[in-house]
mmCIF file of C-alpha atoms in Angstrom:
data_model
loop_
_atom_site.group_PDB
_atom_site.id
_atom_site.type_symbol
_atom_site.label_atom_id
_atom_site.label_comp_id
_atom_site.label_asym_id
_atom_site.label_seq_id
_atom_site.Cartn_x
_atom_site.Cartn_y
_atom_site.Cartn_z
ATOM 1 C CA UNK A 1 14.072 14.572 4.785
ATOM 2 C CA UNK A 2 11.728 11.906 6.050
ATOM 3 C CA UNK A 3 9.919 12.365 8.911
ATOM 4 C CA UNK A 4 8.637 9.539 11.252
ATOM 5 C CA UNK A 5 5.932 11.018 14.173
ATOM 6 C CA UNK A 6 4.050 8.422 16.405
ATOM 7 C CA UNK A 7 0.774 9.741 18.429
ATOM 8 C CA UNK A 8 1.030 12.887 15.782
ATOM 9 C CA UNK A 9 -2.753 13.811 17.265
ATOM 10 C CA UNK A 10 -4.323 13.134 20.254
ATOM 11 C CA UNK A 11 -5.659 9.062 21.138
ATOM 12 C CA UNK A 12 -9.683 10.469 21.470
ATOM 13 C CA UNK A 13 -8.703 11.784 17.546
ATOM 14 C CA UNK A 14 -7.204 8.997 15.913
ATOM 15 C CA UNK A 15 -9.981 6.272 17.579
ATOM 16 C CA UNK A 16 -12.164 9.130 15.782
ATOM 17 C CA UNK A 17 -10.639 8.660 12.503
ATOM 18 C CA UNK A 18 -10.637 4.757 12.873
ATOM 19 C CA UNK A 19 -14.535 4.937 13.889
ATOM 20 C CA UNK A 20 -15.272 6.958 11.380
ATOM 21 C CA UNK A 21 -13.326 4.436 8.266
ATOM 22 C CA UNK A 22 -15.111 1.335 9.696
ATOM 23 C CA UNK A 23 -18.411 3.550 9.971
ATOM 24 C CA UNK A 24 -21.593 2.626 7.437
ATOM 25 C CA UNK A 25 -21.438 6.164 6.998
ATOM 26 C CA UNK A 26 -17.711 6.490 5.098
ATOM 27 C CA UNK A 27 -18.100 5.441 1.364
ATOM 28 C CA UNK A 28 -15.368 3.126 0.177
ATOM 29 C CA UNK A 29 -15.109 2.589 -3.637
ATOM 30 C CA UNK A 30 -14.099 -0.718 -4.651
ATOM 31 C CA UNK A 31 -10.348 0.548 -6.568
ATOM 32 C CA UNK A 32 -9.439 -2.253 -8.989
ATOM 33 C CA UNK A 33 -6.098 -0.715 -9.218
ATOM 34 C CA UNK A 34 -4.897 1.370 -5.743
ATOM 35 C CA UNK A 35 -1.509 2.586 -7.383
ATOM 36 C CA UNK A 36 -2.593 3.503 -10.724
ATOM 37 C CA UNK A 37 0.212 1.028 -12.912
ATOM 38 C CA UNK A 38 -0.731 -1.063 -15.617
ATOM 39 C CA UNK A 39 1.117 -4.283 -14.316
ATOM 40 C CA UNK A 40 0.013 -4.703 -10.836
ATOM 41 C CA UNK A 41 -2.961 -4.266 -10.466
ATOM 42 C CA UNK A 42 -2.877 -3.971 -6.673
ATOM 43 C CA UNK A 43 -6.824 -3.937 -5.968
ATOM 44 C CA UNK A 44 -8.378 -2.375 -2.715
ATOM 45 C CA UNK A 45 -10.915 0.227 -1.416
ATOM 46 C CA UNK A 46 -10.183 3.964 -1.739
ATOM 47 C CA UNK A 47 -12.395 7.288 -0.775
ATOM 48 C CA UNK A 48 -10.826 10.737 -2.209
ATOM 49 C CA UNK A 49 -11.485 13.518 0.469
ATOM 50 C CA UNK A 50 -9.298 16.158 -1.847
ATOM 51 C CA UNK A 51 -8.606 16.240 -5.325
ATOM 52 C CA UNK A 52 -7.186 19.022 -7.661
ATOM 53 C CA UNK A 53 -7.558 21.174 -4.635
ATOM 54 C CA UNK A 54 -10.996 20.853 -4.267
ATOM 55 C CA UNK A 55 -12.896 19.143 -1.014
ATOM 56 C CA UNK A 56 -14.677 15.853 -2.667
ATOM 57 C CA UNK A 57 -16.388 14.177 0.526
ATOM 58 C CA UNK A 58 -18.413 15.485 3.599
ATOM 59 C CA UNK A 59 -15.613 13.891 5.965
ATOM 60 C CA UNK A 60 -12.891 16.714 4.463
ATOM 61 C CA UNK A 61 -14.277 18.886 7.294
ATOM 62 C CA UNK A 62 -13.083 16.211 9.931
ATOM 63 C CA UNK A 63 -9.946 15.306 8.103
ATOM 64 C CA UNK A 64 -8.190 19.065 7.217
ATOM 65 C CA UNK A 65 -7.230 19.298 10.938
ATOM 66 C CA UNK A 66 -4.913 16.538 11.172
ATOM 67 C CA UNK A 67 -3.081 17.495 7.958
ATOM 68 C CA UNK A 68 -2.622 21.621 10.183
ATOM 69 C CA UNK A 69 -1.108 18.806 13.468
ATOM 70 C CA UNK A 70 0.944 16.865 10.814
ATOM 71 C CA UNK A 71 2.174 20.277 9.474
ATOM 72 C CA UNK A 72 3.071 21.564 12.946
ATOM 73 C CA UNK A 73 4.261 18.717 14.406
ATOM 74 C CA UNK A 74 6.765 18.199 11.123
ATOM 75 C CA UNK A 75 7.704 21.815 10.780
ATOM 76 C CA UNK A 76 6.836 21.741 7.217
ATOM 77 C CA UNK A 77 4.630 23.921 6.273
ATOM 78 C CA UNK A 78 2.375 23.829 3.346
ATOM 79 C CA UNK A 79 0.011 25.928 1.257
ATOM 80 C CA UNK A 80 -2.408 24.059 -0.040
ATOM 81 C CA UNK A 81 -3.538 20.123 0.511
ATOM 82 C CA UNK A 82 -3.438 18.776 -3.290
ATOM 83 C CA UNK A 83 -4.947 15.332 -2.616
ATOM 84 C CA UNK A 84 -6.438 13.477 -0.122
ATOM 85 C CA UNK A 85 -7.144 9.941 -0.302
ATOM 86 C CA UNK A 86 -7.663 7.268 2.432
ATOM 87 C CA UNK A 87 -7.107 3.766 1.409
ATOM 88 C CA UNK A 88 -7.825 -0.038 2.570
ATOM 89 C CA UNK A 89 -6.220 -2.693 1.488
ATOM 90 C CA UNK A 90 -7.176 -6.400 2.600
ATOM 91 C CA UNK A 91 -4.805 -9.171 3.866
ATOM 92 C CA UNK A 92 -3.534 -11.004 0.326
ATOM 93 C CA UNK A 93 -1.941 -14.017 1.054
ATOM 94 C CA UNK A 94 0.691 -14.697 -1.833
ATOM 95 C CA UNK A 95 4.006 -14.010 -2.711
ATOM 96 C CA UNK A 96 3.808 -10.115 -3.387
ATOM 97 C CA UNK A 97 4.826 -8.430 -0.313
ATOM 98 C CA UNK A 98 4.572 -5.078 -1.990
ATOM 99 C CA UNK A 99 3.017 -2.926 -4.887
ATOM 100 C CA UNK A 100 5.117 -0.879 -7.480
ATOM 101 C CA UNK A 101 7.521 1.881 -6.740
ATOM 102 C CA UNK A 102 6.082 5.297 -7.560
ATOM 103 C CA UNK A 103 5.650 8.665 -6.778
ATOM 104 C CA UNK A 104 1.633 9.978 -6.563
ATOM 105 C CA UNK A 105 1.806 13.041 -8.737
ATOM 106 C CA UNK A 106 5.182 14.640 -10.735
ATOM 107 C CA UNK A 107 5.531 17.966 -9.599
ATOM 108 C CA UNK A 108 6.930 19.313 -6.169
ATOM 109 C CA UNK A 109 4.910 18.153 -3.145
ATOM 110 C CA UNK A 110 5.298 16.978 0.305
ATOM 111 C CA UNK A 111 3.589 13.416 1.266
ATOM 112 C CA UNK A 112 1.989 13.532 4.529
ATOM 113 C CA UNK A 113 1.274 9.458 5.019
ATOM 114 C CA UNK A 114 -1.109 8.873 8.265
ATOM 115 C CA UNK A 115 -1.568 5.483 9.284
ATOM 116 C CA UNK A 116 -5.291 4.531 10.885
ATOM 117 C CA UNK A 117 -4.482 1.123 12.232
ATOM 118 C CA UNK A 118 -1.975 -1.037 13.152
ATOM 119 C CA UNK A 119 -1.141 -3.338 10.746
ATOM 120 C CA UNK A 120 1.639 -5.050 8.745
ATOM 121 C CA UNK A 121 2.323 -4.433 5.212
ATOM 122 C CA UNK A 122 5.361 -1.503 5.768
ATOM 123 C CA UNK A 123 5.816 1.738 4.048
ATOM 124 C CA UNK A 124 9.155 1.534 1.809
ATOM 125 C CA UNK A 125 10.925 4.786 0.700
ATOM 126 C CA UNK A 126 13.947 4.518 -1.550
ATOM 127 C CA UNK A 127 16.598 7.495 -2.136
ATOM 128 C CA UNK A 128 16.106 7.196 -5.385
ATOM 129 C CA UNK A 129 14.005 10.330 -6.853
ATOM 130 C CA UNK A 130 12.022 11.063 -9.856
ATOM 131 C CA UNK A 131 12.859 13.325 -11.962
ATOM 132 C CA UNK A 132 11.473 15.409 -14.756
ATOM 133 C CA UNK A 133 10.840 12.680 -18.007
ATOM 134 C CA UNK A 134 11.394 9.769 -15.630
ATOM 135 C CA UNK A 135 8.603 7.298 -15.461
ATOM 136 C CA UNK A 136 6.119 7.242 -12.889
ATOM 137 C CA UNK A 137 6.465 3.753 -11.970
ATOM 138 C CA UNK A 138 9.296 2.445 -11.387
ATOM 139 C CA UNK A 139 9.635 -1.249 -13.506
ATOM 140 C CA UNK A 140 8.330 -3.882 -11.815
ATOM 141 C CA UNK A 141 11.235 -6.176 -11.641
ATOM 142 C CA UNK A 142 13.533 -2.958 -10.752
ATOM 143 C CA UNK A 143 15.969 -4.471 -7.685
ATOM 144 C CA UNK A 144 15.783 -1.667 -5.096
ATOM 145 C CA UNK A 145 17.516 -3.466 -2.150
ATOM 146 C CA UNK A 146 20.236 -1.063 -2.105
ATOM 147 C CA UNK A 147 17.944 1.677 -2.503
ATOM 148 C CA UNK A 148 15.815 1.891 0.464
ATOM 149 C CA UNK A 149 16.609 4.612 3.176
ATOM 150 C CA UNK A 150 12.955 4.020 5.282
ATOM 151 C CA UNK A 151 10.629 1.174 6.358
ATOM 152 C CA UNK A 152 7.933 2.199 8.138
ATOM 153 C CA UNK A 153 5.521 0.135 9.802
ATOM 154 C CA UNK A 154 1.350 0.733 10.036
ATOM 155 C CA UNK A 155 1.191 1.832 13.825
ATOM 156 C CA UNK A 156 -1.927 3.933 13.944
ATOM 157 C CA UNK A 157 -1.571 7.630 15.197
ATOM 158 C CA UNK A 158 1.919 7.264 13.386
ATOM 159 C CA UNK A 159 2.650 9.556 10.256
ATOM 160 C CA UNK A 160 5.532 9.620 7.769
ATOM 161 C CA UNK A 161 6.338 13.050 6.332
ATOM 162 C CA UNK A 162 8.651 12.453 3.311
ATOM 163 C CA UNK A 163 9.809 14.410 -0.081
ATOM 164 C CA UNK A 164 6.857 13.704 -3.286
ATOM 165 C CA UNK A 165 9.415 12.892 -5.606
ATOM 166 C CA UNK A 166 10.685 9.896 -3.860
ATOM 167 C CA UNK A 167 9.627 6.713 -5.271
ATOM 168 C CA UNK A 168 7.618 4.519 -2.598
ATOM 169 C CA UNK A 169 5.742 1.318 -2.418
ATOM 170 C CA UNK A 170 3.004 0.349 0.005
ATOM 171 C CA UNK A 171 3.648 -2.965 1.753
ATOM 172 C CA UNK A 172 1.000 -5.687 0.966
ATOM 173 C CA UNK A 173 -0.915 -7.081 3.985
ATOM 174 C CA UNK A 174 -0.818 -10.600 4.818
ATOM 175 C CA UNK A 175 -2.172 -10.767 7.984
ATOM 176 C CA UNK A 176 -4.605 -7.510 8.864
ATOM 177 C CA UNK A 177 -6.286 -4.729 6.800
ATOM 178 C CA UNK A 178 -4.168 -1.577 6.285
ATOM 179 C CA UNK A 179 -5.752 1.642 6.114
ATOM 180 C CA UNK A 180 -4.177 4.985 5.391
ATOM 181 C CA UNK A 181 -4.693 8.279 4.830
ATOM 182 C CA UNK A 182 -2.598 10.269 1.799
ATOM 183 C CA UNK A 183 -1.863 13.438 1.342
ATOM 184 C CA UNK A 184 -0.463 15.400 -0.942
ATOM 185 C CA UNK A 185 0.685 19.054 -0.216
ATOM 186 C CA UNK A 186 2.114 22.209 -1.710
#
């Protein structure tokens, strides 16, 4: 089940969201480390709006909504938003293309991906799923070439709606900043 909407909300909403990101208002924290792993240390800036359940900035307010438009316009529903994180990554000129294969948390959830910009640095989902006592990073020199059942391109006002469990790797930019918005539902 992966899911891949375009224009999910309205134009006037997503140039909101983008204002808002590039606004002197919206706190980015420099993130050392955007996936977490201990090998690549992808680095970028990140801003949790949700975590454990719990609203963490004053923009969750603005942001809830388009999780309820992703919900409806998916048909999955959800109870609760587990995490919310937007992040930005910068153009890295180099020869990784893309960070480690993972999945953001290890127990049932729905990933609701929203894309802010357009930008390069695609989306990769592979078939292959975690499971209870598997790692949550895939090895870094694992060959997934024959794993990969989506590639999604940063088009903002685009969303990917795909299972929590499957592993997935952010593209690295090369030639434009990516920014996204995660999250992670029950």
């Amino acid at each position: 089940m992966i899911q891949v909407i375009d224009n999910v909300v309205s134009l006037k909403y997503q140039d909101g969201i983008e204002s808002t990101f590039y606004s002197k208002d919206f706190l980015w924290k420099y993130n050392p480390n955007l996936t977490g792993d201990k090998i690549n240390r992808q680095f970028g800036l990140a801003h949790q709006i949700i975590e454990n359940y719990n609203s963490t900035s004053n923009f969750a307010d603005y942001m809830i909504p388009l999780v309820y438009e992703i919900s409806e316009k998916s048909g999955i529903d959800f109870h609760k938003i587990y995490n919310g994180r937007s992040f930005l990554q910068m153009p890295m000129g180099g020869q990784k293309t893309y960070d480690i294969f993972h999945t953001d948390v290890v127990f049932p959830h729905i990933v609701f991906l929203y894309y802010v910009n357009d930008s390069d640095g695609d989306t990769i989902i592979l078939d292959k799923l975690y499971n209870e006592g598997d790692p949550f990073f895939l090895d870094k020199d694992y060959d997934f070439s024959n794993d990969i059942v989506e590639k999604v391109s940063p088009k903002k006002g685009r969303v990917v709606v795909f299972n929590g469990f499957q592993y997935h790797a952010a593209g690295i930019p090369q030639k434009d900043p990516r920014c996204v918005l995660n999250f992670n539902v029950t």
